[in-house]
Coordinates of C-alpha atoms and ligand atoms in Angstrom, one line a residue:
X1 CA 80.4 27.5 64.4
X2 CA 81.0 25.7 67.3
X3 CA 78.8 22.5 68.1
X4 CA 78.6 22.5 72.4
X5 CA 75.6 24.6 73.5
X6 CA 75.5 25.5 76.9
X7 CA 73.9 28.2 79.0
X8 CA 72.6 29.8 75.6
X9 CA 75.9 29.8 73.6
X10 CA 77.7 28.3 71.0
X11 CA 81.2 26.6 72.5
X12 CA 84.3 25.2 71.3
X13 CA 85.1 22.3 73.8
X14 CA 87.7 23.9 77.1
X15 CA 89.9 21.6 76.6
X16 CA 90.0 22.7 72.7
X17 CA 89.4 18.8 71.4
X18 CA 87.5 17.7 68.3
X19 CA 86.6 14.7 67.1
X20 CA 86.3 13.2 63.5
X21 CA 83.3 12.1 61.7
X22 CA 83.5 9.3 60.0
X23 CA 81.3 8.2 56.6
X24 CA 80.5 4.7 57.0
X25 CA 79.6 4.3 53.1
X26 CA 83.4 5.4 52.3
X27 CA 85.0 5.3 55.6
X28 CA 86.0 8.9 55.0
X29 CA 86.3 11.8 57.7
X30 CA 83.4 14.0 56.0
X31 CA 83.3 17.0 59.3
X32 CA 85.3 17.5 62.5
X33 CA 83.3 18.5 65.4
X34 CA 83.9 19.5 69.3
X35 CA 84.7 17.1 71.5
X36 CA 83.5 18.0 75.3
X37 CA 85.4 16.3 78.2
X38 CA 84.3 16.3 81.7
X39 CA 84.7 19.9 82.5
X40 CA 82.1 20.5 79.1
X41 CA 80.1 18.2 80.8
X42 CA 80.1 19.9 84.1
X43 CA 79.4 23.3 82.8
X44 CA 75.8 22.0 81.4
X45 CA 74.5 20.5 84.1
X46 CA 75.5 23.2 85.9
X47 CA 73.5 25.6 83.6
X48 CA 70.6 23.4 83.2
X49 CA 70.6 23.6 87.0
X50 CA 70.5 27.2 87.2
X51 CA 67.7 27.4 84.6
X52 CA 65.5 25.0 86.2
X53 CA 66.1 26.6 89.6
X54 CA 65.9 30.6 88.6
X55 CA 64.9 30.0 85.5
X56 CA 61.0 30.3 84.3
X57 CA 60.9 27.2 82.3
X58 CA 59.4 25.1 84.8
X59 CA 57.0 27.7 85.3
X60 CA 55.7 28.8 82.1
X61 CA 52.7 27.3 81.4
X62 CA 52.3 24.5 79.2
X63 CA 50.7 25.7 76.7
X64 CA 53.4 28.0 75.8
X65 CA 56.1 25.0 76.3
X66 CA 53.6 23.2 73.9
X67 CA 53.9 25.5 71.3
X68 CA 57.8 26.0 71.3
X69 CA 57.8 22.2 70.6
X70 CA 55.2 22.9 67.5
X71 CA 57.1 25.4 66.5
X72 CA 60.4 23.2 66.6
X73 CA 58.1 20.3 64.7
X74 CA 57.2 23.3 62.0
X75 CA 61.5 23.9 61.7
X76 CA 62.0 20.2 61.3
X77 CA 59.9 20.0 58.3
X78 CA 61.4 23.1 56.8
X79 CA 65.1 21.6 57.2
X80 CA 63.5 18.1 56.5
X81 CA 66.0 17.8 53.7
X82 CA 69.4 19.0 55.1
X83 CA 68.2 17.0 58.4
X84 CA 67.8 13.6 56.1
X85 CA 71.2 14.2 54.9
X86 CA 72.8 14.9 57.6
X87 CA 71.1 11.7 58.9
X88 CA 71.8 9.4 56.0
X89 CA 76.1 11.2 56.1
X90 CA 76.4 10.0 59.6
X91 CA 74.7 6.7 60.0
X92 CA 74.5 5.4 56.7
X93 CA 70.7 4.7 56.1
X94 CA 69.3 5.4 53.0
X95 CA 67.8 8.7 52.2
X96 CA 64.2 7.5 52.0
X97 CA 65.0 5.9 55.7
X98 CA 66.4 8.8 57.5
X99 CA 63.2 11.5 55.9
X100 CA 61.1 8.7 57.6
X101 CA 63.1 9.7 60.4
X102 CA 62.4 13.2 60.4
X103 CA 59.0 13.1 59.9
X104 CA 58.7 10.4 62.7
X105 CA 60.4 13.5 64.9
X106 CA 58.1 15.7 63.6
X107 CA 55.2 13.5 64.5
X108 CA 56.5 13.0 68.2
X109 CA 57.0 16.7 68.7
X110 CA 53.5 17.5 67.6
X111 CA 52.4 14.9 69.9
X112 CA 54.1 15.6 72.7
X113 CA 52.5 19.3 72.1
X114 CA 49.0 17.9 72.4
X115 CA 49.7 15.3 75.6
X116 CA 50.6 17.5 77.6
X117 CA 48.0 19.6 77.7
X118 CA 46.0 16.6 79.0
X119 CA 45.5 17.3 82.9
X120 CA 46.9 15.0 84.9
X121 CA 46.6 16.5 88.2
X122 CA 43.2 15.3 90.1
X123 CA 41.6 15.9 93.4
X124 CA 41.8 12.8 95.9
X125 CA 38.3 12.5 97.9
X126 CA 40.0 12.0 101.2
X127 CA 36.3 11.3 103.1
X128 CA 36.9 14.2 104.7
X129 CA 35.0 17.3 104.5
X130 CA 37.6 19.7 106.0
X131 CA 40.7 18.5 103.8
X132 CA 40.8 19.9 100.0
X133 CA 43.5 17.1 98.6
X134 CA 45.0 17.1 95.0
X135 CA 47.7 15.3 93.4
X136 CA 49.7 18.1 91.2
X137 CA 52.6 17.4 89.0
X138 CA 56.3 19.1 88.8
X139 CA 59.2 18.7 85.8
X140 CA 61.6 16.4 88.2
X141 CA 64.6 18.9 87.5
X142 CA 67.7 18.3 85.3
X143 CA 67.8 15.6 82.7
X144 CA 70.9 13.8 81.0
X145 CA 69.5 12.9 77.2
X146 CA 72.1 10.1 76.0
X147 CA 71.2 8.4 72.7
X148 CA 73.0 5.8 70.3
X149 CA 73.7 5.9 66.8
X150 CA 71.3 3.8 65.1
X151 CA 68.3 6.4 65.1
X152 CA 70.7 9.5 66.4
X153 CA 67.6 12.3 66.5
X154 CA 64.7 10.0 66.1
X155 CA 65.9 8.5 69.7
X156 CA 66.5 11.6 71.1
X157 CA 63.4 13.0 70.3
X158 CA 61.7 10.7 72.4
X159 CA 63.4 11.9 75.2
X160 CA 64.0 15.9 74.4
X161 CA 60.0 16.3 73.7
X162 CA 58.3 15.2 76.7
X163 CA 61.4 16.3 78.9
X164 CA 60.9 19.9 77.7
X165 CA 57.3 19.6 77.6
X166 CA 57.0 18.8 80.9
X167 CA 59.2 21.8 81.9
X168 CA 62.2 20.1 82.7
X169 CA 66.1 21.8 82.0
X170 CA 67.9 19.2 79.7
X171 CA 71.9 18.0 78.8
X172 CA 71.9 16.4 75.0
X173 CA 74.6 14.2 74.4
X174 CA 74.2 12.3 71.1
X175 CA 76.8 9.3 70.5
X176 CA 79.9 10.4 69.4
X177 CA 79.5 8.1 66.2
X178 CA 76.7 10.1 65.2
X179 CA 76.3 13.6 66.6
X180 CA 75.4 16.1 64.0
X181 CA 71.7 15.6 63.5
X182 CA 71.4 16.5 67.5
X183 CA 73.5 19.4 67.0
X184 CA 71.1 20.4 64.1
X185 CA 67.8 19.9 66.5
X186 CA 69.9 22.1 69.0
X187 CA 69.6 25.0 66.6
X188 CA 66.4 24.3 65.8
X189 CA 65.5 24.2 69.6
X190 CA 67.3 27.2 70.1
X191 CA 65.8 28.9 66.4
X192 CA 62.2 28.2 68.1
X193 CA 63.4 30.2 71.3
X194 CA 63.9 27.8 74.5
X195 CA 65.3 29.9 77.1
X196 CA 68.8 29.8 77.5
X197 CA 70.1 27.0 79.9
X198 CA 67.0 25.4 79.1
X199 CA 68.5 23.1 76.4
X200 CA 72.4 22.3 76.7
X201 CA 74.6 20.3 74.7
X202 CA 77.8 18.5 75.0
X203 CA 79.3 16.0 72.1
X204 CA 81.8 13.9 73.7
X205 CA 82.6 9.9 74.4
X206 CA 80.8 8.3 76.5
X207 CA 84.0 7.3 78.7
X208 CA 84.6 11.1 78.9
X209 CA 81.4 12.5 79.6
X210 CA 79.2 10.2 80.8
X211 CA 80.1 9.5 84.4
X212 CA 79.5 13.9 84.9
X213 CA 75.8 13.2 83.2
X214 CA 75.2 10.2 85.0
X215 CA 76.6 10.7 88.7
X216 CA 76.7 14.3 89.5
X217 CA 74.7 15.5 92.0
X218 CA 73.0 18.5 90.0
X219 CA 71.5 15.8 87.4
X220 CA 67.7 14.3 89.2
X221 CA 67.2 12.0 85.7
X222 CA 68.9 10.1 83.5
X223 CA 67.4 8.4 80.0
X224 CA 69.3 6.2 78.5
X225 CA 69.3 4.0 75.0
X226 CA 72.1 1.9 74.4
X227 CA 73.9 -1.0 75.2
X228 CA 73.2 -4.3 78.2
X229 CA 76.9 -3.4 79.2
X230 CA 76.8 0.6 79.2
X231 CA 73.2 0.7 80.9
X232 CA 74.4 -1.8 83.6
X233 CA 76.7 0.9 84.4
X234 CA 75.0 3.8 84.1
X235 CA 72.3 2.5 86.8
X236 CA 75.4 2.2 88.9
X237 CA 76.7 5.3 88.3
X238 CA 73.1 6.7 89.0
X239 CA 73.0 4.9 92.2
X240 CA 74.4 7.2 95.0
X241 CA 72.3 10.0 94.7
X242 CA 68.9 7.7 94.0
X243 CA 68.7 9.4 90.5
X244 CA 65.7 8.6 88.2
X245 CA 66.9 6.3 85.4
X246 CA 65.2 4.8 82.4
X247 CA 67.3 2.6 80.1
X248 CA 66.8 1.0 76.5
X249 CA 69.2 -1.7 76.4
X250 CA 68.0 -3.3 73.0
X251 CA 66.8 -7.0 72.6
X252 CA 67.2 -10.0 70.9
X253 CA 63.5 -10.3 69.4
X254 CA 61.7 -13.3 67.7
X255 CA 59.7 -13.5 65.2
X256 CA 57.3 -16.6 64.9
X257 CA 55.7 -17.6 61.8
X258 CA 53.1 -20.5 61.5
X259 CA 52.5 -22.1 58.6
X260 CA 48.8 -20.7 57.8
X261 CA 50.7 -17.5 56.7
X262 CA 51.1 -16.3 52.9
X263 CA 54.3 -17.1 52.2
X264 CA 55.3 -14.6 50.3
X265 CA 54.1 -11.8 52.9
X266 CA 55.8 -13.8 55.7
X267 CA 58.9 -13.9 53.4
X268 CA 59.2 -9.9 52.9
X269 CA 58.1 -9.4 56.5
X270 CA 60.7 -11.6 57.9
X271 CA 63.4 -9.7 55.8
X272 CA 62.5 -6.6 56.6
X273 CA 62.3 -7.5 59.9
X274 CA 65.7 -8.2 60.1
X275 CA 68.0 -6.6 57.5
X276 CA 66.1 -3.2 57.6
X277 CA 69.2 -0.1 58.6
X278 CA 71.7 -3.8 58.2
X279 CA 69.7 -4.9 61.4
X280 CA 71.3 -2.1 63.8
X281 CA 68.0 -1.3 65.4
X282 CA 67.0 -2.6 68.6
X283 CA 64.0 -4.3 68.1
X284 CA 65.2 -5.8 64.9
X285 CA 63.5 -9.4 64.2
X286 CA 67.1 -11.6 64.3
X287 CA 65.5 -14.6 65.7
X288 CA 63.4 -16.3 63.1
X289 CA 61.0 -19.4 64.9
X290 CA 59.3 -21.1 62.1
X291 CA 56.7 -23.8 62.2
X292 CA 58.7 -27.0 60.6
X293 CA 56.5 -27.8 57.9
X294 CA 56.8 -24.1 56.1
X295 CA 60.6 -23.8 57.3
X296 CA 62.7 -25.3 54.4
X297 CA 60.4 -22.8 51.9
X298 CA 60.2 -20.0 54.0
X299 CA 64.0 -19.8 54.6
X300 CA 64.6 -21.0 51.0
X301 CA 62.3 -17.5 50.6
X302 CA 64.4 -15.1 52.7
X303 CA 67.7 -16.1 51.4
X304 CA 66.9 -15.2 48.1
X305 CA 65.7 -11.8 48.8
X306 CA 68.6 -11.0 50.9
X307 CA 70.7 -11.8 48.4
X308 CA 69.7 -8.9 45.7
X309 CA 69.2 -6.2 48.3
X310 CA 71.3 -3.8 46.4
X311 CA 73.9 -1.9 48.8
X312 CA 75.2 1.7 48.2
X313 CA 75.6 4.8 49.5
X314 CA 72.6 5.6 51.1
X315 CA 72.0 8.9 49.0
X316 CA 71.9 7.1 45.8
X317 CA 68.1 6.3 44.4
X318 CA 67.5 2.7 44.4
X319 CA 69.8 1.9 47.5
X320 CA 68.2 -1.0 49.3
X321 CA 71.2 -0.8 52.4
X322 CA 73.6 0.5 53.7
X323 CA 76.8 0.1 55.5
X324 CA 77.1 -1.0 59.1
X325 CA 77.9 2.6 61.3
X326 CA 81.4 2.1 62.0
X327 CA 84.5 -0.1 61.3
X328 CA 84.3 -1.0 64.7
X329 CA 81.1 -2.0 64.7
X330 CA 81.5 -4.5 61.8
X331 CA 84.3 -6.0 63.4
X332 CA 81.7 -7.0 66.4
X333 CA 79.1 -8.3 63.9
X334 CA 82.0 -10.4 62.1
X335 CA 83.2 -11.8 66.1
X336 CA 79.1 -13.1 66.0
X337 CA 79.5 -14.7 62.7
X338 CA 82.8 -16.4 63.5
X339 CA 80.9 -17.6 66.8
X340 CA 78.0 -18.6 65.1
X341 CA 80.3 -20.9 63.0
X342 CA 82.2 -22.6 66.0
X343 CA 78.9 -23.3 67.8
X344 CA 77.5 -25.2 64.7
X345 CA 75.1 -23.1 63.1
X346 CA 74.8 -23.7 59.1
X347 CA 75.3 -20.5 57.3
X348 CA 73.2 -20.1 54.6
X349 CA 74.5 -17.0 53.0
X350 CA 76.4 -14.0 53.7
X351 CA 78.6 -14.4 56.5
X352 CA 81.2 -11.7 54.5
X353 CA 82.3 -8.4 53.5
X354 CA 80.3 -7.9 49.3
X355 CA 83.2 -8.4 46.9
X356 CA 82.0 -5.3 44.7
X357 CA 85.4 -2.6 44.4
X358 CA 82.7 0.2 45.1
X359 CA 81.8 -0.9 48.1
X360 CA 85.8 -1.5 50.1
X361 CA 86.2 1.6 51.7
X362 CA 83.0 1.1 53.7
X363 CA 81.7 -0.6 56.3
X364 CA 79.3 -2.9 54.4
X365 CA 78.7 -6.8 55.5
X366 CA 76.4 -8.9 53.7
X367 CA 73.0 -10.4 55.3
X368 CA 73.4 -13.2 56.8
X369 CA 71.3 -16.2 57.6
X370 CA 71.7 -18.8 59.8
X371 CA 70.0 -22.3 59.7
X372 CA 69.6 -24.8 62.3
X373 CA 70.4 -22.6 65.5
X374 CA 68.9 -23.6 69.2
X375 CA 68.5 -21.4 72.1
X376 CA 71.9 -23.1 73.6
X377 CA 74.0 -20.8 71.0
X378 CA 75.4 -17.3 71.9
X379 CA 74.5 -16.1 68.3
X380 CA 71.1 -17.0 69.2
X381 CA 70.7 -15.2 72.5
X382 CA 73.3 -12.2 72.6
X383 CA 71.9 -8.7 70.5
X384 CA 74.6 -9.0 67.3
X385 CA 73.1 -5.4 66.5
X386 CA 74.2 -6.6 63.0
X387 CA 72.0 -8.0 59.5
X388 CA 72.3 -11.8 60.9
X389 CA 68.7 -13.7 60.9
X390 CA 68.8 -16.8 63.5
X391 CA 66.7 -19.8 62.3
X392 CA 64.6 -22.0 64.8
X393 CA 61.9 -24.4 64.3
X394 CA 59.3 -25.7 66.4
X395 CA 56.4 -28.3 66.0
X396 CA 53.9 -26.9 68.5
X397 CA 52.2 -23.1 69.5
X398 CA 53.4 -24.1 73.3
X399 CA 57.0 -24.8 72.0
X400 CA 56.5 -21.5 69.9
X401 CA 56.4 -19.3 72.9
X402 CA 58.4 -21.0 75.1
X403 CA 61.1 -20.2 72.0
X404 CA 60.1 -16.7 71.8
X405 CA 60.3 -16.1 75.7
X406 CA 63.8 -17.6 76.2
X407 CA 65.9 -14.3 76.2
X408 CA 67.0 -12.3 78.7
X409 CA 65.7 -9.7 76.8
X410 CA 62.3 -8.4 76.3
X411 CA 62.1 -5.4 74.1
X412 CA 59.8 -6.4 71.4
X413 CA 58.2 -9.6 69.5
X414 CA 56.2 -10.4 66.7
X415 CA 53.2 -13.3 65.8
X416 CA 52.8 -14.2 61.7
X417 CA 49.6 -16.4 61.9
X418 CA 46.0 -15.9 59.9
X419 CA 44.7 -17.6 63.1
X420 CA 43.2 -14.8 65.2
X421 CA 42.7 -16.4 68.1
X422 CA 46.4 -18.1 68.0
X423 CA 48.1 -14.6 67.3
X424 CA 46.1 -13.4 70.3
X425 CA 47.0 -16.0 72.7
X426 CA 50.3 -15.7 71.3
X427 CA 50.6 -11.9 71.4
X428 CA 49.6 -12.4 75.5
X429 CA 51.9 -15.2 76.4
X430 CA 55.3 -12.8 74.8
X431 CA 57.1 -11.0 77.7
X432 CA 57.9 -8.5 75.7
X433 CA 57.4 -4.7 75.7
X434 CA 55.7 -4.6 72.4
X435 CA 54.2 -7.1 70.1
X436 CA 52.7 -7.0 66.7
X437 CA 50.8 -9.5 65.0
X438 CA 51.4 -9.7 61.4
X439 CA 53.8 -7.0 61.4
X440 CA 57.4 -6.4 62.4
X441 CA 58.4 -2.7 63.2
X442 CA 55.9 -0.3 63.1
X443 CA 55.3 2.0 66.2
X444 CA 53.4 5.3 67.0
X445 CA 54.4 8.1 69.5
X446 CA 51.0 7.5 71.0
X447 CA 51.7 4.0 71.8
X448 CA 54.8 3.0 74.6
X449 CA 57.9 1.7 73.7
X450 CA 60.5 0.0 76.4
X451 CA 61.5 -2.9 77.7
X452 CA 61.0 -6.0 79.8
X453 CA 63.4 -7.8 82.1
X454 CA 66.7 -7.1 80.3
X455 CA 65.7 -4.9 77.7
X456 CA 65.6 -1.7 79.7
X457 CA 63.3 0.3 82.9
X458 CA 61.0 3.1 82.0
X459 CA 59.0 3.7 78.5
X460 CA 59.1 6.1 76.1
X461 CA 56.8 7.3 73.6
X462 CA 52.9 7.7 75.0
X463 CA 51.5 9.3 78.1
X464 CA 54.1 6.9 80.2
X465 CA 56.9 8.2 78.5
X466 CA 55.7 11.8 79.3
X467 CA 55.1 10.8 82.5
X468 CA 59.0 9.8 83.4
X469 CA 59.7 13.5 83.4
X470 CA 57.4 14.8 85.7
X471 CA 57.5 14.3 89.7
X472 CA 53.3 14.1 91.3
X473 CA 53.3 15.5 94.3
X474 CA 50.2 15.0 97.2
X475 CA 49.4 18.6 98.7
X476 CA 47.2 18.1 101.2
X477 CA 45.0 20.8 103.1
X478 CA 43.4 21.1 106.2
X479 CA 40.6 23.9 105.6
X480 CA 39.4 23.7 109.1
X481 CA 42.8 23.1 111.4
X482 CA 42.6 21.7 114.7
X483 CA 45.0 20.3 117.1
X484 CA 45.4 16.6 116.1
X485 CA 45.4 15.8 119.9
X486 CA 47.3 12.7 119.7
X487 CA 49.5 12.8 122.7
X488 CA 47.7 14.2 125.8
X489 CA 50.6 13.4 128.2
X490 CA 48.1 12.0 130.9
Ligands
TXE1 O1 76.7 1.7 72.6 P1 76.8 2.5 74.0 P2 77.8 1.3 71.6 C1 73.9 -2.1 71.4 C2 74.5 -2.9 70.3 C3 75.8 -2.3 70.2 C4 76.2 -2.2 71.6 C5 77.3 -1.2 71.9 O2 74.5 -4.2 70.6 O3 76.7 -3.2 69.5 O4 75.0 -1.7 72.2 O5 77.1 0.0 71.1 C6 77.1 6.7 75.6 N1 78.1 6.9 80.6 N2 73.2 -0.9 71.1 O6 79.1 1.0 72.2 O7 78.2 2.5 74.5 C7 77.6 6.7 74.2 O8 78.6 7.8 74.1 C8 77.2 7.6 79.9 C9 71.8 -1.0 71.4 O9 77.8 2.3 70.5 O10 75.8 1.9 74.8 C10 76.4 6.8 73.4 O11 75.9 8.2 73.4 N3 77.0 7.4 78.6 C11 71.1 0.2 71.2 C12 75.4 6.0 74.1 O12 75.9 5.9 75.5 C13 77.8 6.5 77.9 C14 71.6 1.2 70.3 C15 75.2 4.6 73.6 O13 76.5 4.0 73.5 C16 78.8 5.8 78.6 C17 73.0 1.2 70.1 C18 78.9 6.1 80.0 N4 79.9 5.4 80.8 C19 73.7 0.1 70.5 N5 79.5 5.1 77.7 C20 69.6 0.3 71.4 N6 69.1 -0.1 72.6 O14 68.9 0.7 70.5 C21 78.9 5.3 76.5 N7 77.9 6.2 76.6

């Protein structure tokens, strides 16, 4: 069956291309799939167009768009398994990571279902008695969905739900590392009965299809996760015809432990913070700042957990980690290591491919640690998107967070202190979009996720992520008209 969706059918790409997807655990091509090119890309905006303009999407009232997303959240629990799979094929997680996933998609889709049946519209008292006023809110149009490849659906959840929700026409396009989970929420979509046009989907590069998602004229939103460089373009791209953006542009996120902390719990938090999916997630916790007096134990701590996480394929019981996404990929993690070298860093361990035979054909590099880094190194300041943990010390809470806020990033942070008022003054002096205090990683889909400076425009997840895809508009009206009388010409 043919994996591009548009206007309600199943397509092979015009141009008749396919693409290869890779297995990171053995570097294998496992599936060939369709490979859209600009023309692909063309044809779904233009049917997205034509459903949102003659379509009834837009129309239908929520409640019934609410429960075609319940029903989708009921089909993602039935294909849970084949979805984790899929998942855990593509991107190389572990099994027990990528069901998180799905249920984390589930979760989002059921939420989505109940937020937007809160009413946002509201009548303005104007201080008028002859004007009714209300502010009412419209789906803005046509959305581009672009997502990475470190959470493929789980990412593009967060912008398919509310978008459809809020009665908007959508284009999917899933990275071309990772597309098949997409393709498999597409069916589901389509299994649960969106209107044709409604949902359209092209697999494709970003080179090849992006500039058609991101610039043409029929598309009134884009939402982006990805990378600094991509994003910087895309809000370019967007530019000409004022488009509504929001971008996720990763971060490079610090994780502050003082020394009144267990040790042990700071030690498995730390590492988890960092090496969880081989540290390819955006708000992954690469920049360790440790209070001097606990650093020598504390690092002496993570270092000898990250050397028994036990590597494999991802669908094997026991599998700690997987391999990084791509050979590509690991060939930009090694260029940080290399860096981190020439600027002086001390490399504690890792900093190589794992020697085991099992393990050569994929794309597995070894976690890596880093000891006496400052905020002058690249390696401490650029996103590595890689399992590389940064070491910093500090003396003093000031010091601390003036560590923490040196990025140009601003995506997310984290606070390990038994102090409550410290994590607290802590948690408020972070410029960063999220911040958890004893913690690294969780999130909710009630609760907003997105960026500061650097790190992106826009949320997602909570009511602020449903409300990037709807347009309010003030209708105001006169009950008793009269002639303004303005200009008398006398
Ligand atoms: O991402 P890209 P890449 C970071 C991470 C990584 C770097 C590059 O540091 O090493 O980004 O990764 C599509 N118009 N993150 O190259 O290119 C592309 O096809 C429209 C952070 O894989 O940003 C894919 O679907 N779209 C991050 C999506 O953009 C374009 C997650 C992301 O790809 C396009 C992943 C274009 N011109 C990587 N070019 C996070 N924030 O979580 C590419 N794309």
């Amino acid at each position: 069956m043919p994996e591009l969706f548009v206007a309600g059918e199943w397509r092979s790409a015009l141009a008749g291309e396919t693409r290869e997807v890779v297995n990171p655990y053995d570097g294998r091509t496992f599936t060939v799939v369709d490979e859209a090119g600009a023309a692909d890309a063309e044809a779904a905006v233009l049917a997205a167009r034509a459903a949102f303009d003659a379509g009834t999407w837009p129309s239908t009232p929520v409640a019934e768009r609410a429960a075609l997303l319940e029903r989708t959240a009921d089909l993602l629990q039935r294909d849970r398994e084949e979805i984790a799979r899929t998942e855990t094929l593509d991107t190389g997680k572990t099994l027990a990571e990528a069901r998180i996933d799905v249920d984390d998609v589930t979760a989002v889709f059921r939420y989505y279902a109940r937020e937007a049946l809160v009413e946002v519209d509201r009548t303005v008292d104007t201080g008028r008695d002859d004007v009714l006023s209300r502010v009412v809110h419209h789906p803005v149009g046509v959305c581009s969905l672009i997502a990475p490849w470190n959470y493929p659906l789980l990412q593009m959840s967060w912008k398919v739900a509310p978008a459809l929700v809020a009665g908007n026409a959508v284009v999917l396009k899933p990275s071309e590392v990772t597309p098949l989970s997409t393709v498999h929420l597409v069916r589901l979509l389509a299994e649960a009965g969106v209107p044709d046009g409604v949902v359209n989907l092209v697999l494709g590069g970003g080179a090849a299809v992006g500039p058609t998602l991101t610039s043409h004229p029929a598309v009134d939103l884009v939402s982006f996760t990805g990378g600094l460089a991509t994003g910087r373009g895309i809000l370019k791209a967007a530019a000409d015809t004022v488009k509504r953006v929001t971008v996720e542009l990763g971060g490079k996120n610090p994780n502050i432990v003082f020394a009144d902390v267990d040790l042990e719990v700071a030690v498995d938090t730390v590492l988890t913070g960092v090496f969880l999916h081989s540290g390819q997630v955006c708000s992954s916790g690469t920049r360790l700042i440790v209070e001097e007096s606990i650093a020598d134990d504390l690092v002496a701590g993570v270092v000898e957990r990250a050397r028994r996480i036990r590597f494999g394929s991802g669908l094997v019981d026991g599998v700690e980690s997987g391999p990084l996404v791509s050979a590509q990929h690991r060939e930009k993690v090694e260029a940080y290591v290399t860096l981190g070298l020439e600027e002086g860093a001390t490399l504690l361990t890792g900093g190589r491919r794992p020697d085991d035979p099992d393990l050569q054909r994929g794309f597995f590099y070894e976690p890596t640690v880093f000891d006496g880094c400052d905020r002058s190194m690249r390696i401490v300041q650029e996103e590595t998107f890689g399992p590389i943990l940064t070491v910093e010390r500090f003396r003093t809470e000031a010091e601390a967070v003036a560590l923490g806020n040196d990025t140009t990033y601003g995506l997310a942070g984290a606070v390990q202190t038994l102090d409550v008022d410290r994590g607290d003054r802590v948690a408020a002096a972070l410029k960063h979009g999220t911040v958890w205090i004893n913690d690294f990683g969780p999130y909710v889909p009630q609760a907003e996720w997105g960026g500061q400076r650097m790190s992106g425009n826009g949320r997602e997840l909570g009511p602020s992520g449903l409300a990037e895809y709807r347009e309010s508009k003030h209708v105001w009206r006169n009950t008793r008209p009269a002639a303004p009388g303005w200009f008398t010409g006398s």
